[in-house]
Amino acid sequence: MENKLPTRKRLRIIEYDYSKEGMYFITICIKDRLELLGRIKDINYIELTQEGTIVKESIKQIEKRYINVEIDEYVIMPNHIHMILAVNNKTKVTISRMIKQYKAYVSKKVGYAIWQKSFYEHIIRNEKEYIKIKNYIQNNIRNGKEDRYF
């Protein structure tokens, strides 16, 4: 019998080593895109919910758990988060593993699973791209209606 189910699109570059030094633009979405993390109050401010506060506090734990990793920039939106993850030296774990552990940690603290399956990443290849993405994150609340990276 022929399998008629759609095949899931591969999100990662097959031969790329996601544990090596570099900068990665990460987007993690809430399951069903529910606006669970907060509400945009004005163009520069989002009022976080209890879940949003847990997400924020948990982002800080990434740097503590992985010594070669820094969160360069991040923003929490009502139904997703963006961050620039900087890997300063090759790590023992991949970006996928880090994000999987982060999502599990947050879900455990919240008390239920809040994330959609997987996440989006983009390898930042040069300074021009880095500046564009950093500006995008810094202005994301202001431009929330036009957010195209989730």
PDB file of C-alpha atoms in Angstrom:
ATOM      1  CA  MET A   1       0.000   0.000   0.000  1.00  0.00           C
ATOM      2  CA  GLU A   2       1.322   3.411  -0.952  1.00  0.00           C
ATOM      3  CA  ASN A   3       1.931   5.967   1.823  1.00  0.00           C
ATOM      4  CA  LYS A   4      -0.230   9.061   1.127  1.00  0.00           C
ATOM      5  CA  LEU A   5       0.882  11.088   4.150  1.00  0.00           C
ATOM      6  CA  PRO A   6       2.770  14.320   3.416  1.00  0.00           C
ATOM      7  CA  THR A   7       6.486  14.308   4.185  1.00  0.00           C
ATOM      8  CA  ARG A   8       7.733  16.864   6.651  1.00  0.00           C
ATOM      9  CA  LYS A   9      10.155  19.387   5.123  1.00  0.00           C
ATOM     10  CA  ARG A  10      13.680  19.115   6.511  1.00  0.00           C
ATOM     11  CA  LEU A  11      14.547  22.272   8.485  1.00  0.00           C
ATOM     12  CA  ARG A  12      18.287  21.712   8.957  1.00  0.00           C
ATOM     13  CA  ILE A  13      21.163  21.612   6.458  1.00  0.00           C
ATOM     14  CA  ILE A  14      22.049  17.930   6.152  1.00  0.00           C
ATOM     15  CA  GLU A  15      25.859  18.087   6.282  1.00  0.00           C
ATOM     16  CA  TYR A  16      26.192  21.113   8.603  1.00  0.00           C
ATOM     17  CA  ASP A  17      27.734  20.706  12.085  1.00  0.00           C
ATOM     18  CA  TYR A  18      25.312  22.555  14.379  1.00  0.00           C
ATOM     19  CA  SER A  19      27.672  22.263  17.335  1.00  0.00           C
ATOM     20  CA  LYS A  20      30.399  24.406  15.788  1.00  0.00           C
ATOM     21  CA  GLU A  21      31.236  28.023  16.523  1.00  0.00           C
ATOM     22  CA  GLY A  22      28.899  30.540  14.925  1.00  0.00           C
ATOM     23  CA  MET A  23      25.775  32.638  15.324  1.00  0.00           C
ATOM     24  CA  TYR A  24      22.295  31.271  14.853  1.00  0.00           C
ATOM     25  CA  PHE A  25      18.967  33.088  14.513  1.00  0.00           C
ATOM     26  CA  ILE A  26      16.406  30.940  16.336  1.00  0.00           C
ATOM     27  CA  THR A  27      12.610  31.191  16.281  1.00  0.00           C
ATOM     28  CA  ILE A  28      10.469  29.012  18.547  1.00  0.00           C
ATOM     29  CA  CYS A  29       6.682  29.163  18.211  1.00  0.00           C
ATOM     30  CA  ILE A  30       3.894  28.423  20.650  1.00  0.00           C
ATOM     31  CA  LYS A  31       1.714  25.441  19.768  1.00  0.00           C
ATOM     32  CA  ASP A  32      -1.197  26.512  17.541  1.00  0.00           C
ATOM     33  CA  ARG A  33       0.288  30.056  17.588  1.00  0.00           C
ATOM     34  CA  LEU A  34      -1.736  30.901  20.689  1.00  0.00           C
ATOM     35  CA  GLU A  35      -0.840  34.283  22.185  1.00  0.00           C
ATOM     36  CA  LEU A  36       0.248  32.689  25.428  1.00  0.00           C
ATOM     37  CA  LEU A  37       3.384  34.641  26.344  1.00  0.00           C
ATOM     38  CA  GLY A  38       2.071  38.191  26.616  1.00  0.00           C
ATOM     39  CA  ARG A  39       0.268  41.132  25.114  1.00  0.00           C
ATOM     40  CA  ILE A  40       1.748  44.049  23.221  1.00  0.00           C
ATOM     41  CA  LYS A  41       0.845  47.144  25.249  1.00  0.00           C
ATOM     42  CA  ASP A  42       2.482  49.779  23.069  1.00  0.00           C
ATOM     43  CA  ILE A  43       5.077  49.908  20.301  1.00  0.00           C
ATOM     44  CA  ASN A  44       7.995  49.199  22.632  1.00  0.00           C
ATOM     45  CA  TYR A  45       6.516  47.094  25.419  1.00  0.00           C
ATOM     46  CA  ILE A  46       5.049  43.648  25.833  1.00  0.00           C
ATOM     47  CA  GLU A  47       3.360  42.718  29.087  1.00  0.00           C
ATOM     48  CA  LEU A  48       4.418  39.144  29.812  1.00  0.00           C
ATOM     49  CA  THR A  49       2.055  36.543  31.203  1.00  0.00           C
ATOM     50  CA  GLN A  50       3.193  34.028  33.811  1.00  0.00           C
ATOM     51  CA  GLU A  51       4.258  31.716  30.968  1.00  0.00           C
ATOM     52  CA  GLY A  52       6.104  34.587  29.285  1.00  0.00           C
ATOM     53  CA  THR A  53       7.984  35.346  32.500  1.00  0.00           C
ATOM     54  CA  ILE A  54       9.025  31.692  32.771  1.00  0.00           C
ATOM     55  CA  VAL A  55      10.224  31.791  29.142  1.00  0.00           C
ATOM     56  CA  LYS A  56      12.264  34.943  29.887  1.00  0.00           C
ATOM     57  CA  GLU A  57      13.855  33.521  33.033  1.00  0.00           C
ATOM     58  CA  SER A  58      14.602  30.265  31.223  1.00  0.00           C
ATOM     59  CA  ILE A  59      16.409  32.030  28.366  1.00  0.00           C
ATOM     60  CA  LYS A  60      18.964  33.216  30.940  1.00  0.00           C
ATOM     61  CA  GLN A  61      19.539  29.590  31.970  1.00  0.00           C
ATOM     62  CA  ILE A  62      20.844  28.680  28.497  1.00  0.00           C
ATOM     63  CA  GLU A  63      24.105  30.570  29.112  1.00  0.00           C
ATOM     64  CA  LYS A  64      24.487  28.948  32.524  1.00  0.00           C
ATOM     65  CA  ARG A  65      23.913  25.451  31.185  1.00  0.00           C
ATOM     66  CA  TYR A  66      26.152  25.774  28.110  1.00  0.00           C
ATOM     67  CA  ILE A  67      29.392  27.611  28.940  1.00  0.00           C
ATOM     68  CA  ASN A  68      30.356  28.304  25.312  1.00  0.00           C
ATOM     69  CA  VAL A  69      26.953  29.748  24.403  1.00  0.00           C
ATOM     70  CA  GLU A  70      25.653  33.309  24.757  1.00  0.00           C
ATOM     71  CA  ILE A  71      22.267  34.797  24.023  1.00  0.00           C
ATOM     72  CA  ASP A  72      23.286  37.849  21.993  1.00  0.00           C
ATOM     73  CA  GLU A  73      19.771  39.232  21.582  1.00  0.00           C
ATOM     74  CA  TYR A  74      16.217  37.983  22.125  1.00  0.00           C
ATOM     75  CA  VAL A  75      12.618  39.100  22.114  1.00  0.00           C
ATOM     76  CA  ILE A  76       9.521  37.438  23.508  1.00  0.00           C
ATOM     77  CA  MET A  77       6.421  37.990  21.413  1.00  0.00           C
ATOM     78  CA  PRO A  78       2.856  36.894  22.273  1.00  0.00           C
ATOM     79  CA  ASN A  79       3.126  33.607  20.356  1.00  0.00           C
ATOM     80  CA  HIS A  80       6.830  33.054  19.664  1.00  0.00           C
ATOM     81  CA  ILE A  81      10.364  34.009  20.612  1.00  0.00           C
ATOM     82  CA  HIS A  82      13.352  35.059  18.534  1.00  0.00           C
ATOM     83  CA  MET A  83      16.948  34.893  19.693  1.00  0.00           C
ATOM     84  CA  ILE A  84      20.462  35.116  18.390  1.00  0.00           C
ATOM     85  CA  LEU A  85      22.427  32.273  19.885  1.00  0.00           C
ATOM     86  CA  ALA A  86      26.208  32.710  19.737  1.00  0.00           C
ATOM     87  CA  VAL A  87      28.353  29.582  20.047  1.00  0.00           C
ATOM     88  CA  ASN A  88      31.844  30.790  20.947  1.00  0.00           C
ATOM     89  CA  ASN A  89      33.657  27.446  20.757  1.00  0.00           C
ATOM     90  CA  LYS A  90      32.573  24.076  19.432  1.00  0.00           C
ATOM     91  CA  THR A  91      30.205  22.496  21.938  1.00  0.00           C
ATOM     92  CA  LYS A  92      29.450  18.891  22.762  1.00  0.00           C
ATOM     93  CA  VAL A  93      25.767  19.369  21.932  1.00  0.00           C
ATOM     94  CA  THR A  94      24.063  20.634  18.801  1.00  0.00           C
ATOM     95  CA  ILE A  95      21.794  23.652  18.557  1.00  0.00           C
ATOM     96  CA  SER A  96      18.873  21.239  18.088  1.00  0.00           C
ATOM     97  CA  ARG A  97      19.707  19.486  21.350  1.00  0.00           C
ATOM     98  CA  MET A  98      20.011  22.813  23.214  1.00  0.00           C
ATOM     99  CA  ILE A  99      16.651  24.040  21.950  1.00  0.00           C
ATOM    100  CA  LYS A 100      14.991  20.684  22.668  1.00  0.00           C
ATOM    101  CA  GLN A 101      16.292  20.814  26.253  1.00  0.00           C
ATOM    102  CA  TYR A 102      15.259  24.473  26.603  1.00  0.00           C
ATOM    103  CA  LYS A 103      11.728  23.718  25.397  1.00  0.00           C
ATOM    104  CA  ALA A 104      11.440  20.745  27.771  1.00  0.00           C
ATOM    105  CA  TYR A 105      12.707  22.851  30.692  1.00  0.00           C
ATOM    106  CA  VAL A 106      10.157  25.603  30.000  1.00  0.00           C
ATOM    107  CA  SER A 107       7.291  23.141  29.537  1.00  0.00           C
ATOM    108  CA  LYS A 108       8.163  21.458  32.838  1.00  0.00           C
ATOM    109  CA  LYS A 109       8.238  24.825  34.673  1.00  0.00           C
ATOM    110  CA  VAL A 110       4.947  25.927  33.057  1.00  0.00           C
ATOM    111  CA  GLY A 111       3.312  22.570  33.805  1.00  0.00           C
ATOM    112  CA  TYR A 112       2.301  21.602  30.279  1.00  0.00           C
ATOM    113  CA  ALA A 113       3.719  21.529  26.739  1.00  0.00           C
ATOM    114  CA  ILE A 114       3.461  24.983  25.142  1.00  0.00           C
ATOM    115  CA  TRP A 115       5.712  24.692  22.071  1.00  0.00           C
ATOM    116  CA  GLN A 116       5.027  23.615  18.523  1.00  0.00           C
ATOM    117  CA  LYS A 117       7.154  20.788  17.211  1.00  0.00           C
ATOM    118  CA  SER A 118      10.693  21.728  16.172  1.00  0.00           C
ATOM    119  CA  PHE A 119      11.950  25.295  15.658  1.00  0.00           C
ATOM    120  CA  TYR A 120      13.332  27.511  12.914  1.00  0.00           C
ATOM    121  CA  GLU A 121      16.987  28.428  12.628  1.00  0.00           C
ATOM    122  CA  HIS A 122      19.106  30.442  10.295  1.00  0.00           C
ATOM    123  CA  ILE A 123      22.896  30.361  10.296  1.00  0.00           C
ATOM    124  CA  ILE A 124      24.126  33.964  10.392  1.00  0.00           C
ATOM    125  CA  ARG A 125      26.864  34.058   7.764  1.00  0.00           C
ATOM    126  CA  ASN A 126      28.271  37.606   7.919  1.00  0.00           C
ATOM    127  CA  GLU A 127      28.150  40.929   9.771  1.00  0.00           C
ATOM    128  CA  LYS A 128      25.629  42.522   7.400  1.00  0.00           C
ATOM    129  CA  GLU A 129      23.195  39.677   8.018  1.00  0.00           C
ATOM    130  CA  TYR A 130      23.887  39.822  11.778  1.00  0.00           C
ATOM    131  CA  ILE A 131      23.087  43.560  11.930  1.00  0.00           C
ATOM    132  CA  LYS A 132      19.882  43.084   9.913  1.00  0.00           C
ATOM    133  CA  ILE A 133      18.672  40.255  12.189  1.00  0.00           C
ATOM    134  CA  LYS A 134      19.679  42.055  15.398  1.00  0.00           C
ATOM    135  CA  ASN A 135      17.748  45.163  14.279  1.00  0.00           C
ATOM    136  CA  TYR A 136      14.801  42.962  13.366  1.00  0.00           C
ATOM    137  CA  ILE A 137      14.736  41.448  16.865  1.00  0.00           C
ATOM    138  CA  GLN A 138      15.173  44.819  18.586  1.00  0.00           C
ATOM    139  CA  ASN A 139      12.243  46.281  16.612  1.00  0.00           C
ATOM    140  CA  ASN A 140      10.061  43.177  16.667  1.00  0.00           C
ATOM    141  CA  ILE A 141       7.526  44.427  19.208  1.00  0.00           C
ATOM    142  CA  ARG A 142       7.104  47.664  17.237  1.00  0.00           C
ATOM    143  CA  ASN A 143       6.692  45.682  14.003  1.00  0.00           C
ATOM    144  CA  GLY A 144       4.811  42.737  15.495  1.00  0.00           C
ATOM    145  CA  LYS A 145       2.038  42.787  12.924  1.00  0.00           C
ATOM    146  CA  GLU A 146       4.530  42.328  10.078  1.00  0.00           C
ATOM    147  CA  ASP A 147       6.595  39.588  11.762  1.00  0.00           C
ATOM    148  CA  ARG A 148       7.452  37.126   8.999  1.00  0.00           C
ATOM    149  CA  TYR A 149       9.908  34.823  10.792  1.00  0.00           C
ATOM    150  CA  PHE A 150       7.423  32.512  12.463  1.00  0.00           C
TER     151      PHE A 150
END
